[in-house]
Structures are given as structure tokens and as C-alpha cells.
Tab-separated table of C-alpha atoms and ligand atoms in Angstrom:
chain	number	residue	atom	x	y	z
A	161	MET	CA	58.372	57.977	66.283
A	162	SER	CA	60.531	57.956	63.188
A	163	VAL	CA	58.375	58.135	60.094
A	164	MET	CA	59.554	57.069	56.651
A	165	PRO	CA	58.153	59.504	54.146
A	166	ALA	CA	55.852	58.197	51.423
A	167	ASP	CA	57.057	61.003	49.152
A	168	ALA	CA	60.240	59.706	47.480
A	169	HIS	CA	61.817	63.181	47.482
A	170	LEU	CA	61.174	64.026	51.112
A	171	PRO	CA	64.512	63.813	52.975
A	172	VAL	CA	64.972	61.590	56.033
A	173	ALA	CA	68.276	62.940	57.378
A	174	HIS	CA	67.686	66.632	56.748
A	175	LEU	CA	65.438	68.739	58.928
A	176	ARG	CA	62.055	69.896	57.743
A	177	PRO	CA	58.465	69.275	58.795
A	178	SER	CA	56.480	66.679	56.853
A	179	ARG	CA	54.481	69.252	54.873
A	180	ASN	CA	54.380	72.883	53.740
A	181	TRP	CA	56.915	75.621	53.111
A	182	ILE	CA	60.134	76.330	54.954
A	183	ASN	CA	63.046	78.680	54.337
A	184	ASP	CA	65.833	80.135	56.507
A	185	PRO	CA	67.128	78.460	59.670
A	186	ASN	CA	66.377	80.796	62.583
A	187	GLY	CA	66.832	81.052	66.325
A	188	LEU	CA	69.795	78.672	66.510
A	189	ALA	CA	70.908	78.320	70.118
A	190	PHE	CA	72.159	75.735	72.557
A	191	HIS	CA	70.058	75.885	75.716
A	192	ASP	CA	69.147	73.431	78.473
A	193	GLY	CA	71.191	70.630	76.926
A	194	HIS	CA	69.560	70.983	73.496
A	195	TYR	CA	70.380	72.348	70.101
A	196	HIS	CA	67.404	74.473	69.090
A	197	VAL	CA	66.779	74.846	65.388
A	198	CYS	CA	63.922	77.081	64.296
A	199	PHE	CA	63.142	77.990	60.711
A	200	GLN	CA	60.891	80.150	58.548
A	201	TYR	CA	57.699	78.143	58.243
A	202	ASN	CA	54.302	78.492	56.620
A	203	PRO	CA	52.089	75.938	58.429
A	204	TYR	CA	49.283	76.419	55.866
A	205	GLY	CA	50.842	75.629	52.499
A	206	PRO	CA	53.879	75.070	50.292
A	207	GLU	CA	54.408	78.753	49.444
A	208	HIS	CA	56.190	81.672	51.101
A	209	ALA	CA	53.462	83.283	53.223
A	210	ASN	CA	52.322	83.473	56.878
A	211	MET	CA	55.834	83.167	58.188
A	212	HIS	CA	55.984	81.448	61.565
A	213	TRP	CA	59.050	80.006	63.263
A	214	GLY	CA	58.858	76.216	63.193
A	215	HIS	CA	60.986	74.557	65.868
A	216	PHE	CA	63.034	71.387	66.354
A	217	ARG	CA	65.350	70.485	69.190
A	218	SER	CA	67.893	67.746	69.795
A	219	PRO	CA	70.369	66.783	72.497
A	220	ASP	CA	72.787	65.198	70.005
A	221	LEU	CA	72.014	66.336	66.416
A	222	ILE	CA	70.663	62.836	65.676
A	223	SER	CA	67.433	62.403	67.602
A	224	TRP	CA	65.086	65.300	67.039
A	225	GLU	CA	61.823	66.478	68.445
A	226	GLU	CA	59.441	68.853	66.726
A	227	LEU	CA	58.100	71.485	69.118
A	228	PRO	CA	55.061	73.691	68.495
A	229	PRO	CA	55.844	76.726	66.299
A	230	ALA	CA	57.836	79.170	68.425
A	231	LEU	CA	56.490	82.337	66.818
A	232	ALA	CA	53.314	83.206	64.940
A	233	PRO	CA	52.237	86.505	63.391
A	234	MET	CA	50.074	88.512	65.806
A	235	PRO	CA	46.938	89.886	64.108
A	236	GLY	CA	47.101	93.696	64.056
A	237	GLY	CA	50.588	93.641	65.604
A	238	GLU	CA	54.023	94.751	64.434
A	239	ASP	CA	54.614	91.271	62.997
A	240	ALA	CA	51.056	90.905	61.648
A	241	ASP	CA	52.215	89.690	58.226
A	242	GLY	CA	55.112	87.488	59.308
A	243	CYS	CA	57.775	86.653	61.855
A	244	PHE	CA	60.792	86.958	59.605
A	245	SER	CA	64.331	85.775	60.260
A	246	GLY	CA	66.612	86.266	63.236
A	247	ASN	CA	68.486	84.314	65.875
A	248	ALA	CA	68.190	83.469	69.560
A	249	VAL	CA	70.439	83.508	72.594
A	250	SER	CA	70.484	81.557	75.801
A	251	ASP	CA	70.635	83.970	78.764
A	252	GLY	CA	70.520	82.154	82.110
A	253	ASP	CA	67.185	80.390	82.390
A	254	ARG	CA	65.586	82.213	79.491
A	255	MET	CA	65.909	82.137	75.746
A	256	ILE	CA	65.431	85.319	73.782
A	257	ALA	CA	64.663	85.349	70.088
A	258	PHE	CA	65.448	88.427	67.999
A	259	TYR	CA	63.511	88.596	64.755
A	260	SER	CA	62.301	90.756	61.923
A	261	ALA	CA	58.759	92.074	62.216
A	262	PHE	CA	57.102	91.971	58.798
A	263	ARG	CA	54.159	94.080	57.758
A	264	THR	CA	53.188	94.599	54.147
A	265	ASP	CA	52.535	98.305	54.807
A	266	ARG	CA	56.187	99.124	55.587
A	267	TRP	CA	59.424	98.590	53.658
A	268	ALA	CA	61.637	97.689	56.638
A	269	GLN	CA	61.360	94.684	58.931
A	270	PRO	CA	62.501	96.197	62.251
A	271	VAL	CA	63.771	94.143	65.148
A	272	THR	CA	61.493	92.736	67.813
A	273	THR	CA	61.910	89.938	70.376
A	274	ALA	CA	60.226	86.978	72.024
A	275	GLU	CA	61.139	85.277	75.268
A	276	SER	CA	60.835	81.711	76.515
A	277	ARG	CA	61.036	80.719	80.190
A	278	ASP	CA	60.343	77.023	79.624
A	279	ASN	CA	63.362	76.049	77.550
A	280	GLY	CA	61.834	77.028	74.241
A	281	VAL	CA	58.545	75.145	74.430
A	282	THR	CA	56.408	78.289	74.595
A	283	TRP	CA	57.302	81.885	73.725
A	284	THR	CA	55.926	85.294	74.597
A	285	GLN	CA	56.223	87.781	71.772
A	286	ARG	CA	57.091	91.322	72.784
A	287	GLY	CA	54.470	92.977	70.596
A	288	SER	CA	56.269	96.318	70.294
A	289	LEU	CA	59.450	96.936	68.336
A	290	LEU	CA	62.796	96.612	70.114
A	291	ILE	CA	64.531	99.080	67.779
A	292	PRO	CA	61.903	101.286	66.129
A	293	GLU	CA	64.251	103.886	64.570
A	294	LEU	CA	66.144	102.983	61.424
A	295	PRO	CA	69.532	104.480	60.554
A	296	ASP	CA	69.398	107.183	57.850
A	297	GLY	CA	70.019	106.039	54.331
A	298	THR	CA	68.869	102.440	54.691
A	299	THR	CA	66.580	101.064	51.993
A	300	MET	CA	66.374	97.472	53.254
A	301	TYR	CA	66.650	96.402	56.883
A	302	ARG	CA	66.109	92.983	58.498
A	303	ASP	CA	67.488	89.811	60.100
A	304	PRO	CA	69.159	90.495	63.464
A	305	TYR	CA	72.029	88.294	64.638
A	306	VAL	CA	72.876	88.678	68.344
A	307	TRP	CA	75.909	87.334	70.164
A	308	ARG	CA	77.780	87.907	73.418
A	309	GLU	CA	81.370	89.106	73.282
A	310	ALA	CA	83.706	90.727	75.777
A	311	GLY	CA	81.031	91.347	78.415
A	312	ARG	CA	78.446	92.965	76.143
A	313	TRP	CA	75.773	91.956	73.674
A	314	ARG	CA	76.226	92.800	70.045
A	315	MET	CA	73.912	92.633	67.046
A	316	LEU	CA	74.251	92.763	63.294
A	317	VAL	CA	71.292	93.696	61.091
A	318	GLY	CA	71.223	93.081	57.338
A	319	SER	CA	70.691	96.104	55.174
A	320	ALA	CA	70.981	97.910	51.842
A	321	LEU	CA	71.998	101.561	51.657
A	322	ALA	CA	70.619	104.195	49.280
A	323	ASP	CA	74.090	104.801	47.787
A	324	GLY	CA	74.275	101.240	46.420
A	325	ARG	CA	76.250	99.601	49.219
A	326	ALA	CA	75.087	96.548	51.105
A	327	ALA	CA	75.756	96.678	54.842
A	328	ALA	CA	75.741	94.692	58.074
A	329	LEU	CA	74.867	97.266	60.743
A	330	LEU	CA	76.322	96.951	64.241
A	331	TYR	CA	74.477	97.586	67.525
A	332	GLU	CA	75.586	97.047	71.124
A	333	SER	CA	73.800	96.605	74.437
A	334	GLY	CA	74.577	95.928	78.085
A	335	HIS	CA	71.358	94.078	78.952
A	336	LEU	CA	69.634	93.154	75.691
A	337	GLU	CA	67.008	95.894	76.045
A	338	GLN	CA	68.586	99.252	75.091
A	339	TRP	CA	70.601	99.066	71.921
A	340	GLU	CA	73.039	101.652	70.647
A	341	TYR	CA	73.752	101.966	66.938
A	342	ARG	CA	77.487	101.855	66.124
A	343	GLY	CA	77.399	102.148	62.334
A	344	PRO	CA	78.162	99.666	59.566
A	345	PHE	CA	80.332	96.740	60.727
A	346	LEU	CA	80.992	95.917	57.065
A	347	ASP	CA	79.667	97.566	53.910
A	348	ARG	CA	80.485	97.133	50.234
A	349	ALA	CA	79.250	98.049	46.788
A	350	PRO	CA	78.669	94.805	44.836
A	351	GLN	CA	81.949	92.941	44.297
A	352	PRO	CA	82.467	89.971	41.957
A	353	VAL	CA	82.734	86.715	43.866
A	354	ALA	CA	82.582	84.016	41.139
A	355	PRO	CA	81.785	84.022	37.415
A	356	GLY	CA	78.319	85.549	37.122
A	357	ALA	CA	77.924	86.196	40.859
A	358	ASP	CA	78.549	89.216	43.065
A	359	THR	CA	78.057	90.202	46.676
A	360	GLY	CA	74.720	91.897	45.993
A	361	LEU	CA	73.050	95.252	46.627
A	362	GLY	CA	71.664	94.152	49.973
A	363	TRP	CA	72.638	91.640	52.649
A	364	GLU	CA	70.172	89.351	54.349
A	365	CYS	CA	70.859	87.197	57.404
A	366	PRO	CA	74.327	88.479	58.405
A	367	GLN	CA	76.171	85.970	60.628
A	368	TYR	CA	79.438	86.459	62.461
A	369	LEU	CA	81.905	83.729	63.378
A	370	HIS	CA	84.911	84.753	65.449
A	371	ALA	CA	87.806	82.915	67.036
A	372	ASP	CA	91.265	83.926	68.215
A	373	GLY	CA	91.061	87.518	66.985
A	374	ARG	CA	89.928	86.551	63.503
A	375	GLY	CA	86.474	86.392	62.049
A	376	ALA	CA	84.189	85.635	59.145
A	377	VAL	CA	81.071	87.543	58.186
A	378	ILE	CA	78.597	85.390	56.278
A	379	LEU	CA	76.059	87.256	54.156
A	380	SER	CA	73.192	86.266	51.922
A	381	ALA	CA	73.469	88.435	48.819
A	382	TRP	CA	70.140	89.896	47.808
A	383	ASP	CA	68.995	91.966	44.887
A	384	PRO	CA	65.925	94.230	45.025
A	385	GLU	CA	64.725	92.927	41.656
A	386	LEU	CA	66.035	89.368	41.550
A	387	GLY	CA	65.646	88.510	45.250
A	388	PRO	CA	67.991	85.981	46.940
A	389	ARG	CA	71.215	85.283	44.989
A	390	ARG	CA	74.133	83.453	46.637
A	391	THR	CA	75.810	83.265	50.034
A	392	VAL	CA	79.161	84.986	50.418
A	393	VAL	CA	81.756	85.204	53.148
A	394	TYR	CA	84.294	87.831	54.094
A	395	THR	CA	87.136	86.848	56.399
A	396	GLY	CA	89.329	89.254	58.334
A	397	ARG	CA	89.345	90.842	61.750
A	398	GLU	CA	87.536	93.493	63.697
A	399	GLN	CA	89.009	96.833	64.639
A	400	ASP	CA	86.893	99.129	66.814
A	401	GLY	CA	83.518	98.097	65.469
A	402	ARG	CA	84.601	97.810	61.827
A	403	PHE	CA	85.371	94.535	60.123
A	404	LEU	CA	88.566	94.700	58.047
A	405	ALA	CA	87.962	92.184	55.307
A	406	ALA	CA	89.866	90.400	52.581
A	407	ALA	CA	88.268	89.643	49.194
A	408	PRO	CA	84.908	87.830	49.399
A	409	ALA	CA	84.350	84.185	48.489
A	410	LEU	CA	81.300	82.039	47.822
A	411	LEU	CA	80.340	80.080	50.923
A	412	ASP	CA	78.789	77.270	48.868
A	413	HIS	CA	79.274	76.637	45.158
A	414	GLY	CA	75.876	75.087	44.491
A	415	PRO	CA	72.761	76.761	43.134
A	416	ASP	CA	70.409	75.824	45.977
A	417	PHE	CA	71.948	77.130	49.184
A	418	TYR	CA	71.009	80.346	50.958
A	419	ALA	CA	70.496	82.139	54.276
A	420	PRO	CA	72.748	79.915	56.403
A	421	ALA	CA	72.863	80.578	60.131
A	422	LEU	CA	75.393	79.847	62.862
A	423	LEU	CA	75.060	78.132	66.202
A	424	PRO	CA	77.980	78.481	68.631
A	425	ALA	CA	78.046	75.034	70.265
A	426	PRO	CA	79.031	74.630	73.926
A	427	ASP	CA	82.171	72.677	72.952
A	428	GLY	CA	83.504	75.652	71.010
A	429	ARG	CA	82.471	74.463	67.542
A	430	TRP	CA	80.603	76.722	65.148
A	431	LEU	CA	77.732	74.806	63.569
A	432	LEU	CA	75.895	76.031	60.507
A	433	TRP	CA	72.638	75.097	58.793
A	434	GLY	CA	71.559	76.530	55.450
A	435	TRP	CA	68.288	76.629	53.543
A	436	SER	CA	68.172	74.530	50.379
A	437	TRP	CA	65.258	75.626	48.201
A	438	GLU	CA	63.435	73.676	45.524
A	439	ALA	CA	64.763	73.360	41.972
A	440	ARG	CA	61.545	72.225	40.304
A	441	ASP	CA	58.588	74.039	38.803
A	442	PRO	CA	56.034	75.616	41.184
A	443	ALA	CA	53.222	73.362	39.921
A	444	TRP	CA	55.203	70.302	41.037
A	445	VAL	CA	55.896	71.925	44.406
A	446	ARG	CA	52.173	72.540	44.877
A	447	GLU	CA	51.462	68.928	44.004
A	448	ALA	CA	54.118	67.701	46.465
A	449	GLY	CA	52.744	69.972	49.200
A	450	TRP	CA	56.137	70.903	50.606
A	451	ALA	CA	59.101	73.125	49.765
A	452	GLY	CA	62.585	73.642	51.178
A	453	LEU	CA	64.804	71.820	53.640
A	454	LEU	CA	67.652	72.608	56.001
A	455	THR	CA	71.101	71.344	55.063
A	456	LEU	CA	73.050	68.986	57.274
A	457	PRO	CA	74.593	70.716	60.265
A	458	ARG	CA	78.108	71.686	59.239
A	459	GLU	CA	81.166	72.398	61.335
A	460	VAL	CA	82.690	75.660	60.176
A	461	THR	CA	86.315	76.572	60.831
A	462	LEU	CA	88.616	79.407	59.851
A	463	ALA	CA	91.749	78.026	58.233
A	464	GLU	CA	95.214	79.552	58.516
A	465	ASP	CA	95.052	80.638	54.882
A	466	GLY	CA	91.981	82.747	55.676
A	467	SER	CA	89.486	80.403	54.026
A	468	VAL	CA	86.320	79.188	55.678
A	469	ARG	CA	85.992	75.406	55.779
A	470	GLN	CA	82.873	73.325	56.148
A	471	ARG	CA	82.343	69.653	56.800
A	472	PRO	CA	79.390	67.643	58.062
A	473	ALA	CA	79.082	67.649	61.862
A	474	THR	CA	80.982	64.657	63.267
A	475	GLU	CA	77.815	63.375	64.969
A	476	LEU	CA	76.351	62.520	61.554
A	477	LEU	CA	78.719	59.555	61.244
A	478	ALA	CA	76.283	57.819	63.596
A	479	LEU	CA	73.659	57.885	60.825
A	480	ARG	CA	75.793	55.567	58.714
A	481	ASP	CA	74.087	52.209	58.494
A	482	GLU	CA	75.488	49.129	56.805
A	483	ARG	CA	78.287	49.653	54.315
A	484	ALA	CA	76.679	49.480	50.870
A	485	VAL	CA	79.695	49.951	48.605
A	486	THR	CA	83.359	49.043	48.990
A	487	ALA	CA	85.275	49.300	45.752
A	488	SER	CA	88.723	50.091	44.550
A	489	GLY	CA	90.485	49.567	41.250
A	490	GLU	CA	91.106	51.247	37.978
A	491	THR	CA	89.031	51.703	34.839
A	492	ALA	CA	89.479	53.111	31.370
A	493	GLY	CA	85.749	52.899	30.710
A	494	THR	CA	82.766	52.413	33.008
A	495	VAL	CA	82.586	50.175	36.041
A	496	VAL	CA	79.658	49.563	38.379
A	497	LEU	CA	80.823	49.952	41.984
A	498	GLY	CA	77.643	48.831	43.716
A	499	THR	CA	74.209	50.014	44.728
A	500	VAL	CA	72.907	52.338	47.426
A	501	GLY	CA	69.599	53.362	48.930
A	502	PRO	CA	68.136	56.814	48.291
A	503	SER	CA	69.919	58.320	51.323
A	504	PHE	CA	73.603	57.616	51.539
A	505	ASP	CA	76.991	58.998	52.585
A	506	LEU	CA	79.858	58.313	50.155
A	507	THR	CA	83.580	58.975	50.254
A	508	ALA	CA	85.761	58.724	47.161
A	509	ARG	CA	89.356	59.065	46.160
A	510	LEU	CA	89.854	59.434	42.392
A	511	GLU	CA	93.221	59.315	40.660
A	512	PRO	CA	93.408	60.324	37.002
A	513	ARG	CA	96.336	58.411	35.492
A	514	ALA	CA	97.135	60.826	32.657
A	515	ALA	CA	97.018	64.576	32.111
A	516	GLY	CA	93.986	64.287	29.844
A	517	THR	CA	91.910	61.842	31.931
A	518	THR	CA	88.366	63.005	32.462
A	519	GLY	CA	85.488	61.159	34.125
A	520	GLY	CA	84.393	60.758	37.688
A	521	LEU	CA	81.401	59.271	39.469
A	522	ARG	CA	77.879	58.709	38.202
A	523	LEU	CA	74.828	58.072	40.353
A	524	VAL	CA	72.366	56.218	38.109
A	525	THR	CA	68.792	56.454	39.372
A	526	SER	CA	66.688	54.754	36.696
A	527	ALA	CA	66.649	51.156	35.488
A	528	ASP	CA	67.223	52.223	31.866
A	529	SER	CA	70.278	54.304	32.914
A	530	ALA	CA	68.789	57.416	31.320
A	531	GLU	CA	68.606	59.272	34.623
A	532	TYR	CA	71.823	60.144	36.406
A	533	LEU	CA	73.714	62.756	38.401
A	534	ASP	CA	77.345	63.208	37.364
A	535	ILE	CA	80.363	64.408	39.306
A	536	LYS	CA	83.117	64.996	36.784
A	537	ILE	CA	86.741	65.991	36.951
A	538	ASP	CA	87.687	68.948	34.749
A	539	PRO	CA	91.484	68.665	34.562
A	540	ALA	CA	91.905	71.822	32.462
A	541	ALA	CA	89.972	74.060	34.854
A	542	GLY	CA	91.029	72.317	38.088
A	543	GLU	CA	87.389	71.970	39.097
A	544	LEU	CA	84.787	69.357	39.908
A	545	VAL	CA	81.629	69.689	37.860
A	546	VAL	CA	78.274	68.533	39.185
A	547	ASP	CA	75.919	68.000	36.256
A	548	ARG	CA	72.201	67.559	36.898
A	549	ASP	CA	71.069	67.967	33.298
A	550	HIS	CA	70.006	64.297	33.243
A	551	ALA	CA	69.206	63.927	36.938
A	552	SER	CA	65.443	63.697	36.459
A	553	LEU	CA	63.300	62.283	33.691
A	554	ASP	CA	60.617	64.710	34.813
A	555	PRO	CA	60.938	67.878	32.706
A	556	ARG	CA	59.713	69.982	35.623
A	557	ALA	CA	63.053	69.463	37.412
A	558	HIS	CA	65.708	72.127	36.808
A	559	GLY	CA	69.025	71.191	35.208
A	560	GLY	CA	72.384	72.905	34.998
A	561	THR	CA	76.043	72.215	35.638
A	562	TYR	CA	77.845	73.657	38.644
A	563	ARG	CA	81.537	73.952	39.381
A	564	VAL	CA	83.585	73.911	42.533
A	565	PRO	CA	87.321	74.699	42.528
A	566	CYS	CA	89.390	71.580	43.230
A	567	PRO	CA	93.104	72.167	42.575
A	568	GLU	CA	93.804	68.409	42.822
A	569	ALA	CA	91.642	67.910	39.712
A	570	ARG	CA	94.171	69.823	37.633
A	571	ALA	CA	95.955	67.594	35.132
A	572	VAL	CA	99.418	68.206	36.518
A	573	SER	CA	98.570	68.089	40.247
A	574	GLY	CA	99.494	64.430	40.797
A	575	ALA	CA	97.354	64.487	43.964
A	576	PRO	CA	94.180	62.413	44.264
A	577	VAL	CA	90.772	64.068	44.127
A	578	GLU	CA	88.990	63.334	47.371
A	579	LEU	CA	85.367	64.042	48.097
A	580	ARG	CA	82.462	63.215	50.344
A	581	LEU	CA	78.959	63.185	48.934
A	582	VAL	CA	75.854	63.012	51.094
A	583	VAL	CA	72.661	62.333	49.162
A	584	ASP	CA	69.282	62.335	50.850
A	585	ARG	CA	66.538	61.573	48.309
A	586	SER	CA	66.348	65.007	46.596
A	587	VAL	CA	69.349	66.843	47.977
A	588	ALA	CA	73.063	66.347	47.352
A	589	GLU	CA	75.786	67.969	49.450
A	590	LEU	CA	79.326	67.684	48.160
A	591	TYR	CA	82.185	68.316	50.590
A	592	LEU	CA	85.829	68.657	49.566
A	593	PRO	CA	88.873	68.394	51.863
A	594	SER	CA	89.565	72.096	51.165
A	595	GLY	CA	86.351	72.819	53.077
A	596	ARG	CA	84.517	73.912	49.926
A	597	THR	CA	80.957	72.691	49.461
A	598	LEU	CA	78.364	72.440	46.714
A	599	THR	CA	74.695	71.959	47.551
A	600	LEU	CA	72.013	71.164	45.020
A	601	ARG	CA	68.590	69.625	44.657
A	602	PHE	CA	67.686	66.932	42.132
A	603	TYR	CA	64.578	64.809	41.649
A	604	PRO	CA	65.162	61.212	40.557
A	605	THR	CA	62.049	59.458	39.267
A	606	GLY	CA	63.505	55.950	39.482
A	607	GLY	CA	63.195	54.008	42.718
A	608	ALA	CA	66.211	52.801	44.676
A	609	PRO	CA	68.460	50.847	44.731
A	610	TRP	CA	70.526	53.318	42.774
A	611	ARG	CA	73.810	52.477	41.064
A	612	ILE	CA	77.204	54.071	41.607
A	613	GLU	CA	79.598	53.980	38.655
A	614	ALA	CA	83.153	55.125	38.101
A	615	ARG	CA	83.718	56.422	34.597
A	616	ALA	CA	86.907	57.383	32.822
A	617	GLY	CA	87.101	59.350	29.601
A	618	GLY	CA	89.833	60.953	27.539
A	619	GLU	CA	93.222	59.290	27.675
A	620	GLY	CA	94.530	57.125	30.501
A	621	GLY	CA	92.586	55.411	33.221
A	622	LEU	CA	90.987	56.464	36.485
A	623	GLY	CA	91.975	54.903	39.783
A	624	TYR	CA	89.202	54.847	42.382
A	625	THR	CA	88.575	53.958	45.996
A	626	VAL	CA	84.951	54.393	46.989
A	627	ALA	CA	82.974	53.603	50.128
A	628	ALA	CA	79.304	54.298	50.707
A	629	TRP	CA	76.981	53.755	53.632
A	630	ASN	CA	73.226	53.886	53.534
A	631	LEU	CA	71.902	56.482	55.947
A	632	ARG	CA	69.485	55.841	58.753
A	633	PRO	CA	66.727	58.446	59.146
A	634	TYR	CA	66.984	60.917	61.974
A	635	THR	CA	65.014	59.767	64.955
A	636	MET	CA	62.161	62.248	64.803
A	637	ARG	CA	59.318	62.846	67.157
A	638	TYR	CA	56.791	65.058	65.407
A	639	ALA	CA	54.629	67.516	67.323
A	640	SER	CA	51.616	65.524	66.099
A	641	ASP	CA	53.025	62.388	67.801
A	642	VAL	CA	53.145	64.354	71.036
A	643	SER	CA	49.521	65.463	70.842
A	644	ALA	CA	48.521	61.939	69.789
A	645	GLU	CA	49.712	60.555	73.110
A	646	PRO	CA	46.774	59.163	75.134
A	647	ALA	CA	44.877	61.827	77.041
A	648	LEU	CA	45.044	61.583	80.834
A	649	THR	CA	42.255	59.516	82.336
A	650	ASP	CA	39.500	61.811	83.555
A	651	VAL	CA	39.465	61.326	87.318
A	652	SER	CA	37.401	64.413	88.163
A	653	GLY	CA	34.450	62.197	89.109
A	654	VAL	CA	36.376	60.204	91.720
A	655	LEU	CA	38.317	63.087	93.288
A	656	ARG	CA	35.466	64.553	95.261
B	16	LIG	C1	66.003	85.296	53.489
B	16	LIG	C2	64.782	86.081	53.908
B	16	LIG	C3	65.080	87.006	55.067
B	16	LIG	C4	63.719	87.235	55.647
B	16	LIG	C5	63.077	85.880	55.485
B	16	LIG	C6	61.612	85.930	55.147
B	16	LIG	O1	65.667	84.155	52.783
B	16	LIG	O2	64.244	86.817	52.823
B	16	LIG	O3	65.739	88.188	54.699
B	16	LIG	O4	63.787	87.657	56.989
B	16	LIG	O5	63.756	85.245	54.417
B	16	LIG	O6	61.057	84.641	55.090
């Protein structure tokens, strides 16, 4: 049943198989009482190759079961070199997956399908392409996203256009078989979205969230030379097959978040999982034998002010184990708040007492205090800064400082800075009450328990109220556990 990983960086409350490479979440659907979460998966090694769809399912987002890979490349077929990304829908008693058929001898990854009649346990791949023709002027084309709306099926496909625009192309269908092309739902030349980041020349994995006449289009910004960049979101509303959008925003402010996908839950919530890639050198990845993980499931909402807000799915509160830290007070220097295990969920309220107060929280992960991850208030910029420059004593881990807007951090705001931080061995997800998030990977070399400190710098003191809970692992039944169940007794000899 649940297996504690021997590898200190392997997460226990984030989805991924125990070995090998994964990337994008795929095929997200609620069907037969289960959340189905598939993902890009190479069952043979820790590098991006041989893309299958790995598959987990859960009735409650807490206890998971690994199913056999849903899709595998078919030798000589349209998807011979990989079953690339896409989603899935529940349609009566069947599930249908829409995905990108990859072959190295063609530039586009056209749409094909697979169908399951046994609630996702086994799948039959179509073999042929669902939509063989590509619209004129496309130079990149992949990643279908299908949803049902107003009595018809609709699909977005990610694309780049020869004139330099990125586009999410819209199709419609009555019965999921014949699809009519309606033109670009949204298209843009690259637009700036944050310092040093833009919306990209091509869009991968378009996703569409809609509620009460408003919507959000989530896009993974891609560059033909640099590859995956950042994830961006446009909010607005649809008018006759075109999405009228406001200015774009980053969906996540961290460096290690990409290709998120949506799951419309039966209770009306929109859930989202993203891919968090590695931030360590390839040689270390090869040594570890695994790469990539899926983020926590997040509830995504559209706020009145047009922003998109994310927070961990409520169900995850059930993973909180004993309370590890309870601390409140004030410091003008450094104070140790307590210790945590390597997977924990922390909430904090920080109150800088003077306009020039800096500081924040430090997670110390080595006995000599030389290894730490910092979350710092920048009162001049009105931002929180996550600094991983000292987060690993191993030089093969990547560093960098990353910023997320936090107006309360501004010197004059007078409002407390509130945050929630979920750490799971080598991944940190920071959630702010504004709905902004920052996801990054880090690779502590020191064993737990780890220390949480509050630190104040500059003038004045820092008030703090901090709580942290150690996290229980997901309950996970691996596919190998299933096949390891005792074989049925051979009774052929007695049943004559
Ligand atoms: C995004 C992506 C998709 C593609 C898949 C291949 O990370 O490049 O566009 O379908 O991954 O694994």
C-alpha cells in the first residue's frame, strides 16, 4: 500500500510514479466516481522519450491508485513516436481521450482519440487521425482540450501561426466524431507578462475555464528555440467563438511550473494540476532515475476583479498530521519557531512593525545552518521573494530568486502578510490570499527534522504567527502492488 520513498527528494503528497520521467498532466476527467489523472510518462527512463499516458485515479483526491498506462505509442501508427498531451471527457458509460499523435517525421501533432469502456482501466486507441487536415498558416499544432458547453462539444488546439502569433484554435462537434474548424478562439503576438517573460510565439496545452459568462484561457507559452517558458492566463469572455481578453498575467510566479490542466469537478469546482520539472543538472536526474512531478490539485476561481485565484484543494487538509509548529511573537533578530518533517503544510501571518522592516521565514535544512530556503518580504517592491540560492549544498541544484507580487508586503500597507507554504521533500508551493502562487523545486541535502525560523532585518521588528503540520503521504496503491496480489489458485485439475 503506501510506500515511503527511499529517495529523500521523492515527494509523498504529490503525484508521480516511483521511477522515470513524467511531464504534463493529461486526460483529467471525473468518471465513475473517480478523479482520473493521466500524465506524460516515459516508463523506460528519466528522460523525455517514448511518451505514454501514465494513469492514477482517486475517489477523494487523497487515496490514489495507479492504473496501467492508458496510452502507449503504436509501432508504425500515427502516434508511433509518442502519445502527446490532451484531455479526456466522460460521455455516458465511456471515457474518450483526445491527444496529440507524435511522429518524428512530421512537424504537427494532429489530434487522435482513444476510448475506454471499463472506466479507464483499459483503452482502445483509434489508430487513425481524428482531424487530419491542419488549418492554413499553422507552424505548430498540438494538445487538444475538449469540453461540453451549450449542447455541443468544443475543442481548443494549441498552435503557432506563421505570422508570429500564437493561437488557441477552436473546433466544434455534435457527437465527438466530426469536427468543424471555427478559427482562432484567441490569438496574440508575444505580449509582455512579467519582467523578462512574455506570452510566447506558440501556445501549448490550452485550457478553458468558464463560469457565469466569464472565462479564463490558460496557455503554456512556448518558443520554437527555447522550448517551454511560463504559463499565462487571459481572462475575459467569449463572443461568437472569439475570446475577448484583458491583459495577460502569469498563472504561477515560480520557475518550475508548466502545462497545467483543468478538471471540471462534479461539484462545480475547477481543479488544476501542473507539471513541476526538475531544477537540477541532468547527470543528477539520471542518477536519481526520476524526473518531474504533478503539483497539488488546486481549486481555481475567477475573482470579481478579473484575476484567477488558486488555492490547494480543500481535501488536502486531511493530509495534515500532528501539528508540528505553533508559534507567535515578535522578533528583531532570529527566532527558531520549531521543527518539521520533510513534507509539511505551513500557514504564516507576518507583520513588519516599521516601514523599513525586512525579513521573513527561513527553512533551515542542514545541521550547520548553511542550507536554507528563504521567503523574504521586500517592502519597497511590495513582493515576496523566494530565494533558493542556498537551498542545496549540492552544486548540481539550480539557484535563483523569484518574486511574487504581494501588496501587503509594501512598507506602508499596514496589513499583515499572509501565506501558506506546502513543502514536499523537493517541491515548494507558495499560496497567497490573493490567489497568486509560486512553485519551485529545491534539493536539501540535510535530513529532517528541518527548522523553521522567523527573521527580521532592517529597522523595527517582525510580528509572526506560524502554524505547521507534518503531512501524511497520499495513500497510494501502485500498479505493481496490484499485479503482486496472489494469483488465483489453479483449479483446472479439479473442475473436470
Ligand atoms: C508540453 C508538451 C506538449 C506536448 C507534450 C509532449 O510540455 O510539450 O505540448 O504535447 O509536452 O510530452
